[in-house]
mmCIF file with all atom_site columns, C-alpha atoms in Angstrom:
data_model
loop_
_atom_site.group_PDB
_atom_site.id
_atom_site.type_symbol
_atom_site.label_atom_id
_atom_site.label_alt_id
_atom_site.label_comp_id
_atom_site.label_asym_id
_atom_site.label_entity_id
_atom_site.label_seq_id
_atom_site.pdbx_PDB_ins_code
_atom_site.Cartn_x
_atom_site.Cartn_y
_atom_site.Cartn_z
_atom_site.occupancy
_atom_site.B_iso_or_equiv
_atom_site.pdbx_formal_charge
_atom_site.auth_seq_id
_atom_site.auth_comp_id
_atom_site.auth_asym_id
_atom_site.auth_atom_id
_atom_site.pdbx_PDB_model_num
ATOM 1   C CA . UNK A 1 1   ? -21.792 -24.051 -15.857 1.00 52.00 ? 1   UNK A CA 1
ATOM 2   C CA . UNK A 1 2   ? -23.800 -22.854 -18.822 1.00 57.00 ? 2   UNK A CA 1
ATOM 3   C CA . UNK A 1 3   ? -26.361 -20.491 -17.250 1.00 59.00 ? 3   UNK A CA 1
ATOM 4   C CA . UNK A 1 4   ? -28.025 -19.944 -20.617 1.00 65.00 ? 4   UNK A CA 1
ATOM 5   C CA . UNK A 1 5   ? -28.986 -23.623 -20.873 1.00 64.00 ? 5   UNK A CA 1
ATOM 6   C CA . UNK A 1 6   ? -32.695 -24.460 -20.496 1.00 65.00 ? 6   UNK A CA 1
ATOM 7   C CA . UNK A 1 7   ? -33.982 -24.334 -16.886 1.00 61.00 ? 7   UNK A CA 1
ATOM 8   C CA . UNK A 1 8   ? -36.868 -26.413 -15.587 1.00 59.00 ? 8   UNK A CA 1
ATOM 9   C CA . UNK A 1 9   ? -38.818 -25.559 -12.395 1.00 60.00 ? 9   UNK A CA 1
ATOM 10  C CA . UNK A 1 10  ? -38.799 -28.179 -9.617  1.00 57.00 ? 10  UNK A CA 1
ATOM 11  C CA . UNK A 1 11  ? -40.707 -28.109 -6.346  1.00 57.00 ? 11  UNK A CA 1
ATOM 12  C CA . UNK A 1 12  ? -38.425 -30.093 -4.023  1.00 55.00 ? 12  UNK A CA 1
ATOM 13  C CA . UNK A 1 13  ? -34.849 -31.300 -3.657  1.00 54.00 ? 13  UNK A CA 1
ATOM 14  C CA . UNK A 1 14  ? -34.041 -32.930 -6.948  1.00 51.00 ? 14  UNK A CA 1
ATOM 15  C CA . UNK A 1 15  ? -31.151 -33.487 -9.240  1.00 55.00 ? 15  UNK A CA 1
ATOM 16  C CA . UNK A 1 16  ? -31.489 -31.993 -12.721 1.00 51.00 ? 16  UNK A CA 1
ATOM 17  C CA . UNK A 1 17  ? -29.458 -33.782 -15.367 1.00 55.00 ? 17  UNK A CA 1
ATOM 18  C CA . UNK A 1 18  ? -28.299 -32.664 -18.762 1.00 54.00 ? 18  UNK A CA 1
ATOM 19  C CA . UNK A 1 19  ? -27.129 -35.821 -20.538 1.00 56.00 ? 19  UNK A CA 1
ATOM 20  C CA . UNK A 1 20  ? -25.585 -34.182 -23.573 1.00 60.00 ? 20  UNK A CA 1
ATOM 21  C CA . UNK A 1 21  ? -21.870 -34.700 -24.206 1.00 63.00 ? 21  UNK A CA 1
ATOM 22  C CA . UNK A 1 22  ? -21.091 -33.110 -20.816 1.00 60.00 ? 22  UNK A CA 1
ATOM 23  C CA . UNK A 1 23  ? -22.749 -34.334 -17.604 1.00 55.00 ? 23  UNK A CA 1
ATOM 24  C CA . UNK A 1 24  ? -24.199 -31.525 -15.490 1.00 56.00 ? 24  UNK A CA 1
ATOM 25  C CA . UNK A 1 25  ? -26.104 -31.723 -12.254 1.00 55.00 ? 25  UNK A CA 1
ATOM 26  C CA . UNK A 1 26  ? -27.725 -29.259 -9.889  1.00 55.00 ? 26  UNK A CA 1
ATOM 27  C CA . UNK A 1 27  ? -29.212 -29.758 -6.458  1.00 54.00 ? 27  UNK A CA 1
ATOM 28  C CA . UNK A 1 28  ? -31.990 -27.224 -5.893  1.00 53.00 ? 28  UNK A CA 1
ATOM 29  C CA . UNK A 1 29  ? -32.920 -25.636 -3.614  1.00 55.00 ? 29  UNK A CA 1
ATOM 30  C CA . UNK A 1 30  ? -29.457 -25.539 -2.067  1.00 56.00 ? 30  UNK A CA 1
ATOM 31  C CA . UNK A 1 31  ? -29.079 -27.166 1.323   1.00 60.00 ? 31  UNK A CA 1
ATOM 32  C CA . UNK A 1 32  ? -27.688 -25.361 4.365   1.00 63.00 ? 32  UNK A CA 1
ATOM 33  C CA . UNK A 1 33  ? -23.899 -25.802 4.484   1.00 65.00 ? 33  UNK A CA 1
ATOM 34  C CA . UNK A 1 34  ? -22.776 -28.634 6.737   1.00 67.00 ? 34  UNK A CA 1
ATOM 35  C CA . UNK A 1 35  ? -21.185 -27.561 10.019  1.00 68.00 ? 35  UNK A CA 1
ATOM 36  C CA . UNK A 1 36  ? -17.929 -29.345 10.701  1.00 83.00 ? 36  UNK A CA 1
ATOM 37  C CA . UNK A 1 37  ? -17.588 -28.026 14.250  1.00 87.00 ? 37  UNK A CA 1
ATOM 38  C CA . UNK A 1 38  ? -20.672 -27.756 16.417  1.00 88.00 ? 38  UNK A CA 1
ATOM 39  C CA . UNK A 1 39  ? -21.016 -26.932 20.130  1.00 89.00 ? 39  UNK A CA 1
ATOM 40  C CA . UNK A 1 40  ? -22.563 -29.856 22.023  1.00 90.00 ? 40  UNK A CA 1
ATOM 41  C CA . UNK A 1 41  ? -21.878 -28.956 25.671  1.00 92.00 ? 41  UNK A CA 1
ATOM 42  C CA . UNK A 1 42  ? -20.191 -26.540 28.068  1.00 93.00 ? 42  UNK A CA 1
ATOM 43  C CA . UNK A 1 43  ? -19.242 -26.191 31.718  1.00 92.00 ? 43  UNK A CA 1
ATOM 44  C CA . UNK A 1 44  ? -22.128 -23.743 32.219  1.00 84.00 ? 44  UNK A CA 1
ATOM 45  C CA . UNK A 1 45  ? -22.283 -22.467 35.823  1.00 85.00 ? 45  UNK A CA 1
ATOM 46  C CA . UNK A 1 46  ? -19.532 -24.777 37.133  1.00 87.00 ? 46  UNK A CA 1
ATOM 47  C CA . UNK A 1 47  ? -16.647 -22.293 36.720  1.00 85.00 ? 47  UNK A CA 1
ATOM 48  C CA . UNK A 1 48  ? -15.141 -19.165 38.268  1.00 83.00 ? 48  UNK A CA 1
ATOM 49  C CA . UNK A 1 49  ? -13.749 -15.997 36.651  1.00 87.00 ? 49  UNK A CA 1
ATOM 50  C CA . UNK A 1 50  ? -10.479 -16.569 34.779  1.00 89.00 ? 50  UNK A CA 1
ATOM 51  C CA . UNK A 1 51  ? -7.762  -14.237 33.465  1.00 88.00 ? 51  UNK A CA 1
ATOM 52  C CA . UNK A 1 52  ? -5.930  -17.139 31.823  1.00 89.00 ? 52  UNK A CA 1
ATOM 53  C CA . UNK A 1 53  ? -6.793  -20.781 31.083  1.00 90.00 ? 53  UNK A CA 1
ATOM 54  C CA . UNK A 1 54  ? -5.185  -23.975 29.789  1.00 93.00 ? 54  UNK A CA 1
ATOM 55  C CA . UNK A 1 55  ? -6.702  -27.381 29.032  1.00 94.00 ? 55  UNK A CA 1
ATOM 56  C CA . UNK A 1 56  ? -5.154  -30.872 29.004  1.00 94.00 ? 56  UNK A CA 1
ATOM 57  C CA . UNK A 1 57  ? -6.672  -34.238 28.049  1.00 94.00 ? 57  UNK A CA 1
ATOM 58  C CA . UNK A 1 58  ? -5.863  -36.799 30.733  1.00 93.00 ? 58  UNK A CA 1
ATOM 59  C CA . UNK A 1 59  ? -7.880  -39.954 30.076  1.00 87.00 ? 59  UNK A CA 1
ATOM 60  C CA . UNK A 1 60  ? -10.382 -40.823 27.356  1.00 86.00 ? 60  UNK A CA 1
ATOM 61  C CA . UNK A 1 61  ? -13.137 -38.758 28.947  1.00 92.00 ? 61  UNK A CA 1
ATOM 62  C CA . UNK A 1 62  ? -11.231 -36.690 31.536  1.00 95.00 ? 62  UNK A CA 1
ATOM 63  C CA . UNK A 1 63  ? -9.909  -33.153 31.060  1.00 95.00 ? 63  UNK A CA 1
ATOM 64  C CA . UNK A 1 64  ? -7.803  -31.043 33.362  1.00 95.00 ? 64  UNK A CA 1
ATOM 65  C CA . UNK A 1 65  ? -8.109  -27.262 33.237  1.00 94.00 ? 65  UNK A CA 1
ATOM 66  C CA . UNK A 1 66  ? -5.840  -24.678 34.785  1.00 92.00 ? 66  UNK A CA 1
ATOM 67  C CA . UNK A 1 67  ? -7.434  -21.282 35.340  1.00 90.00 ? 67  UNK A CA 1
ATOM 68  C CA . UNK A 1 68  ? -5.934  -18.212 36.916  1.00 87.00 ? 68  UNK A CA 1
ATOM 69  C CA . UNK A 1 69  ? -7.972  -15.458 38.542  1.00 86.00 ? 69  UNK A CA 1
ATOM 70  C CA . UNK A 1 70  ? -5.590  -12.679 39.571  1.00 85.00 ? 70  UNK A CA 1
ATOM 71  C CA . UNK A 1 71  ? -2.729  -14.526 41.281  1.00 84.00 ? 71  UNK A CA 1
ATOM 72  C CA . UNK A 1 72  ? -4.804  -17.557 42.316  1.00 87.00 ? 72  UNK A CA 1
ATOM 73  C CA . UNK A 1 73  ? -4.448  -20.706 40.208  1.00 88.00 ? 73  UNK A CA 1
ATOM 74  C CA . UNK A 1 74  ? -7.003  -23.526 40.274  1.00 91.00 ? 74  UNK A CA 1
ATOM 75  C CA . UNK A 1 75  ? -6.644  -26.921 38.604  1.00 93.00 ? 75  UNK A CA 1
ATOM 76  C CA . UNK A 1 76  ? -9.992  -28.583 37.856  1.00 94.00 ? 76  UNK A CA 1
ATOM 77  C CA . UNK A 1 77  ? -10.769 -32.134 36.740  1.00 96.00 ? 77  UNK A CA 1
ATOM 78  C CA . UNK A 1 78  ? -13.712 -32.573 34.329  1.00 96.00 ? 78  UNK A CA 1
ATOM 79  C CA . UNK A 1 79  ? -15.579 -35.524 32.826  1.00 95.00 ? 79  UNK A CA 1
ATOM 80  C CA . UNK A 1 80  ? -16.962 -35.247 29.286  1.00 96.00 ? 80  UNK A CA 1
ATOM 81  C CA . UNK A 1 81  ? -19.765 -37.689 28.445  1.00 95.00 ? 81  UNK A CA 1
ATOM 82  C CA . UNK A 1 82  ? -20.189 -39.278 25.026  1.00 91.00 ? 82  UNK A CA 1
ATOM 83  C CA . UNK A 1 83  ? -22.943 -36.753 24.260  1.00 92.00 ? 83  UNK A CA 1
ATOM 84  C CA . UNK A 1 84  ? -20.738 -33.802 25.256  1.00 93.00 ? 84  UNK A CA 1
ATOM 85  C CA . UNK A 1 85  ? -22.086 -33.073 28.751  1.00 95.00 ? 85  UNK A CA 1
ATOM 86  C CA . UNK A 1 86  ? -19.324 -31.615 30.947  1.00 96.00 ? 86  UNK A CA 1
ATOM 87  C CA . UNK A 1 87  ? -19.249 -32.362 34.686  1.00 95.00 ? 87  UNK A CA 1
ATOM 88  C CA . UNK A 1 88  ? -16.863 -30.872 37.243  1.00 96.00 ? 88  UNK A CA 1
ATOM 89  C CA . UNK A 1 89  ? -15.339 -33.676 39.330  1.00 96.00 ? 89  UNK A CA 1
ATOM 90  C CA . UNK A 1 90  ? -12.758 -32.050 41.617  1.00 95.00 ? 90  UNK A CA 1
ATOM 91  C CA . UNK A 1 91  ? -10.291 -29.192 41.929  1.00 93.00 ? 91  UNK A CA 1
ATOM 92  C CA . UNK A 1 92  ? -6.953  -28.448 43.540  1.00 93.00 ? 92  UNK A CA 1
ATOM 93  C CA . UNK A 1 93  ? -8.360  -26.196 46.236  1.00 89.00 ? 93  UNK A CA 1
ATOM 94  C CA . UNK A 1 94  ? -5.511  -24.223 47.850  1.00 86.00 ? 94  UNK A CA 1
ATOM 95  C CA . UNK A 1 95  ? -2.738  -26.723 46.898  1.00 89.00 ? 95  UNK A CA 1
ATOM 96  C CA . UNK A 1 96  ? -1.246  -24.451 44.197  1.00 84.00 ? 96  UNK A CA 1
ATOM 97  C CA . UNK A 1 97  ? -0.809  -21.033 45.745  1.00 77.00 ? 97  UNK A CA 1
ATOM 98  C CA . UNK A 1 98  ? -0.124  -17.875 43.755  1.00 81.00 ? 98  UNK A CA 1
ATOM 99  C CA . UNK A 1 99  ? 0.976   -18.141 40.126  1.00 85.00 ? 99  UNK A CA 1
ATOM 100 C CA . UNK A 1 100 ? 1.220   -15.580 37.340  1.00 82.00 ? 100 UNK A CA 1
ATOM 101 C CA . UNK A 1 101 ? 1.537   -17.944 34.354  1.00 81.00 ? 101 UNK A CA 1
ATOM 102 C CA . UNK A 1 102 ? 0.789   -21.628 33.837  1.00 88.00 ? 102 UNK A CA 1
ATOM 103 C CA . UNK A 1 103 ? 1.332   -24.409 31.309  1.00 93.00 ? 103 UNK A CA 1
ATOM 104 C CA . UNK A 1 104 ? 0.427   -28.116 31.502  1.00 95.00 ? 104 UNK A CA 1
ATOM 105 C CA . UNK A 1 105 ? 1.932   -31.393 30.254  1.00 96.00 ? 105 UNK A CA 1
ATOM 106 C CA . UNK A 1 106 ? 0.585   -34.922 30.644  1.00 95.00 ? 106 UNK A CA 1
ATOM 107 C CA . UNK A 1 107 ? 3.067   -37.421 32.129  1.00 95.00 ? 107 UNK A CA 1
ATOM 108 C CA . UNK A 1 108 ? 0.839   -40.534 31.981  1.00 93.00 ? 108 UNK A CA 1
ATOM 109 C CA . UNK A 1 109 ? -2.860  -41.438 32.330  1.00 91.00 ? 109 UNK A CA 1
ATOM 110 C CA . UNK A 1 110 ? -2.997  -40.303 35.962  1.00 93.00 ? 110 UNK A CA 1
ATOM 111 C CA . UNK A 1 111 ? -0.187  -37.736 36.383  1.00 95.00 ? 111 UNK A CA 1
ATOM 112 C CA . UNK A 1 112 ? 0.561   -34.338 34.908  1.00 95.00 ? 112 UNK A CA 1
ATOM 113 C CA . UNK A 1 113 ? 2.989   -31.461 35.382  1.00 95.00 ? 113 UNK A CA 1
ATOM 114 C CA . UNK A 1 114 ? 1.934   -27.874 35.903  1.00 94.00 ? 114 UNK A CA 1
ATOM 115 C CA . UNK A 1 115 ? 4.647   -25.356 35.153  1.00 93.00 ? 115 UNK A CA 1
ATOM 116 C CA . UNK A 1 116 ? 3.947   -22.121 37.010  1.00 91.00 ? 116 UNK A CA 1
ATOM 117 C CA . UNK A 1 117 ? 5.631   -18.780 37.356  1.00 89.00 ? 117 UNK A CA 1
ATOM 118 C CA . UNK A 1 118 ? 5.484   -17.908 41.027  1.00 85.00 ? 118 UNK A CA 1
ATOM 119 C CA . UNK A 1 119 ? 4.804   -14.367 42.253  1.00 81.00 ? 119 UNK A CA 1
ATOM 120 C CA . UNK A 1 120 ? 8.576   -13.872 42.760  1.00 84.00 ? 120 UNK A CA 1
ATOM 121 C CA . UNK A 1 121 ? 9.238   -14.656 39.044  1.00 86.00 ? 121 UNK A CA 1
ATOM 122 C CA . UNK A 1 122 ? 10.700  -18.148 39.453  1.00 89.00 ? 122 UNK A CA 1
ATOM 123 C CA . UNK A 1 123 ? 9.585   -21.192 37.473  1.00 92.00 ? 123 UNK A CA 1
ATOM 124 C CA . UNK A 1 124 ? 8.291   -24.145 39.472  1.00 91.00 ? 124 UNK A CA 1
ATOM 125 C CA . UNK A 1 125 ? 7.218   -27.520 38.101  1.00 94.00 ? 125 UNK A CA 1
ATOM 126 C CA . UNK A 1 126 ? 4.575   -29.314 40.157  1.00 93.00 ? 126 UNK A CA 1
ATOM 127 C CA . UNK A 1 127 ? 3.737   -33.011 39.725  1.00 95.00 ? 127 UNK A CA 1
ATOM 128 C CA . UNK A 1 128 ? 0.058   -33.904 40.220  1.00 95.00 ? 128 UNK A CA 1
ATOM 129 C CA . UNK A 1 129 ? -2.139  -37.003 40.255  1.00 95.00 ? 129 UNK A CA 1
ATOM 130 C CA . UNK A 1 130 ? -5.784  -37.230 39.174  1.00 94.00 ? 130 UNK A CA 1
ATOM 131 C CA . UNK A 1 131 ? -6.390  -40.790 40.392  1.00 87.00 ? 131 UNK A CA 1
ATOM 132 C CA . UNK A 1 132 ? -9.822  -41.565 41.871  1.00 88.00 ? 132 UNK A CA 1
ATOM 133 C CA . UNK A 1 133 ? -11.248 -38.286 40.504  1.00 90.00 ? 133 UNK A CA 1
ATOM 134 C CA . UNK A 1 134 ? -9.151  -36.165 42.868  1.00 93.00 ? 134 UNK A CA 1
ATOM 135 C CA . UNK A 1 135 ? -6.474  -33.562 42.129  1.00 95.00 ? 135 UNK A CA 1
ATOM 136 C CA . UNK A 1 136 ? -3.528  -34.342 44.431  1.00 95.00 ? 136 UNK A CA 1
ATOM 137 C CA . UNK A 1 137 ? -0.178  -32.510 44.582  1.00 94.00 ? 137 UNK A CA 1
ATOM 138 C CA . UNK A 1 138 ? 2.693   -35.029 44.673  1.00 96.00 ? 138 UNK A CA 1
ATOM 139 C CA . UNK A 1 139 ? 5.933   -32.977 44.550  1.00 94.00 ? 139 UNK A CA 1
ATOM 140 C CA . UNK A 1 140 ? 7.601   -29.933 42.981  1.00 93.00 ? 140 UNK A CA 1
ATOM 141 C CA . UNK A 1 141 ? 10.932  -28.751 41.583  1.00 93.00 ? 141 UNK A CA 1
ATOM 142 C CA . UNK A 1 142 ? 11.599  -26.130 44.233  1.00 88.00 ? 142 UNK A CA 1
ATOM 143 C CA . UNK A 1 143 ? 13.796  -23.252 42.998  1.00 85.00 ? 143 UNK A CA 1
ATOM 144 C CA . UNK A 1 144 ? 15.906  -25.262 40.513  1.00 91.00 ? 144 UNK A CA 1
ATOM 145 C CA . UNK A 1 145 ? 14.766  -23.372 37.388  1.00 85.00 ? 145 UNK A CA 1
ATOM 146 C CA . UNK A 1 146 ? 15.415  -19.834 38.545  1.00 85.00 ? 146 UNK A CA 1
ATOM 147 C CA . UNK A 1 147 ? 13.784  -16.672 37.251  1.00 87.00 ? 147 UNK A CA 1
ATOM 148 C CA . UNK A 1 148 ? 11.842  -16.700 33.986  1.00 87.00 ? 148 UNK A CA 1
ATOM 149 C CA . UNK A 1 149 ? 9.800   -14.292 31.906  1.00 83.00 ? 149 UNK A CA 1
ATOM 150 C CA . UNK A 1 150 ? 7.945   -16.907 29.798  1.00 89.00 ? 150 UNK A CA 1
ATOM 151 C CA . UNK A 1 151 ? 7.939   -20.691 29.401  1.00 93.00 ? 151 UNK A CA 1
ATOM 152 C CA . UNK A 1 152 ? 6.302   -23.804 27.975  1.00 95.00 ? 152 UNK A CA 1
ATOM 153 C CA . UNK A 1 153 ? 6.410   -27.435 29.136  1.00 96.00 ? 153 UNK A CA 1
ATOM 154 C CA . UNK A 1 154 ? 6.040   -30.716 27.201  1.00 96.00 ? 154 UNK A CA 1
ATOM 155 C CA . UNK A 1 155 ? 6.494   -34.438 27.789  1.00 96.00 ? 155 UNK A CA 1
ATOM 156 C CA . UNK A 1 156 ? 9.585   -35.953 26.161  1.00 96.00 ? 156 UNK A CA 1
ATOM 157 C CA . UNK A 1 157 ? 9.372   -39.596 27.318  1.00 93.00 ? 157 UNK A CA 1
ATOM 158 C CA . UNK A 1 158 ? 7.900   -41.748 30.102  1.00 88.00 ? 158 UNK A CA 1
ATOM 159 C CA . UNK A 1 159 ? 10.011  -40.106 32.790  1.00 92.00 ? 159 UNK A CA 1
ATOM 160 C CA . UNK A 1 160 ? 11.196  -36.846 31.189  1.00 96.00 ? 160 UNK A CA 1
ATOM 161 C CA . UNK A 1 161 ? 9.609   -33.473 30.524  1.00 96.00 ? 161 UNK A CA 1
ATOM 162 C CA . UNK A 1 162 ? 11.239  -30.383 29.071  1.00 97.00 ? 162 UNK A CA 1
ATOM 163 C CA . UNK A 1 163 ? 10.666  -26.677 29.487  1.00 95.00 ? 163 UNK A CA 1
ATOM 164 C CA . UNK A 1 164 ? 11.494  -23.916 27.048  1.00 95.00 ? 164 UNK A CA 1
ATOM 165 C CA . UNK A 1 165 ? 12.231  -20.831 29.102  1.00 93.00 ? 165 UNK A CA 1
ATOM 166 C CA . UNK A 1 166 ? 12.862  -17.199 28.258  1.00 92.00 ? 166 UNK A CA 1
ATOM 167 C CA . UNK A 1 167 ? 15.449  -16.260 30.849  1.00 85.00 ? 167 UNK A CA 1
ATOM 168 C CA . UNK A 1 168 ? 15.643  -12.936 32.644  1.00 79.00 ? 168 UNK A CA 1
ATOM 169 C CA . UNK A 1 169 ? 18.338  -11.903 30.116  1.00 85.00 ? 169 UNK A CA 1
ATOM 170 C CA . UNK A 1 170 ? 15.947  -12.653 27.232  1.00 89.00 ? 170 UNK A CA 1
ATOM 171 C CA . UNK A 1 171 ? 17.634  -15.857 25.993  1.00 91.00 ? 171 UNK A CA 1
ATOM 172 C CA . UNK A 1 172 ? 16.019  -19.223 25.265  1.00 94.00 ? 172 UNK A CA 1
ATOM 173 C CA . UNK A 1 173 ? 16.952  -22.013 27.651  1.00 93.00 ? 173 UNK A CA 1
ATOM 174 C CA . UNK A 1 174 ? 15.679  -25.565 27.175  1.00 95.00 ? 174 UNK A CA 1
ATOM 175 C CA . UNK A 1 175 ? 15.727  -27.614 30.396  1.00 95.00 ? 175 UNK A CA 1
ATOM 176 C CA . UNK A 1 176 ? 15.053  -31.340 30.747  1.00 96.00 ? 176 UNK A CA 1
ATOM 177 C CA . UNK A 1 177 ? 13.500  -32.678 33.947  1.00 96.00 ? 177 UNK A CA 1
ATOM 178 C CA . UNK A 1 178 ? 13.297  -36.244 35.268  1.00 96.00 ? 178 UNK A CA 1
ATOM 179 C CA . UNK A 1 179 ? 9.909   -37.178 36.722  1.00 94.00 ? 179 UNK A CA 1
ATOM 180 C CA . UNK A 1 180 ? 10.005  -40.134 39.122  1.00 85.00 ? 180 UNK A CA 1
#
């Protein structure tokens, strides 16, 4: 840009052109930069304290959150309107029990897996349903996974999920699980 070129005062948004061999244009005064991410809603007063949180998209306008306060884990189902308004629909109540860590994986439109580290250090996978705007515990893996220090869970196929686990000895172990 040739700043020594002639300048002409303008009183509103306008485009100044210099039609010499090189085309130059200037929009003045400059507009505020466009925001690409803008807050349009939040859960406001519908939540409790949380030491840790995870979020999972279930259906087109349904979200599932997992929040841990101390050792207590709560799973909460939310609806997000087209305009961004967030409404709490239901929660798991006391169906989870104590958990130190949590991760989530969607199985299908109505079911999800929560992977939790129990107070005794063992990994437990719990299968849940969110049909009819309720959070319902269906089954769990019991003590099959053993002790773990850290983990993550993901869906592999229609009836399979996998966990990546840091074992008590510090090694990575990948485990596949059938969900029926």
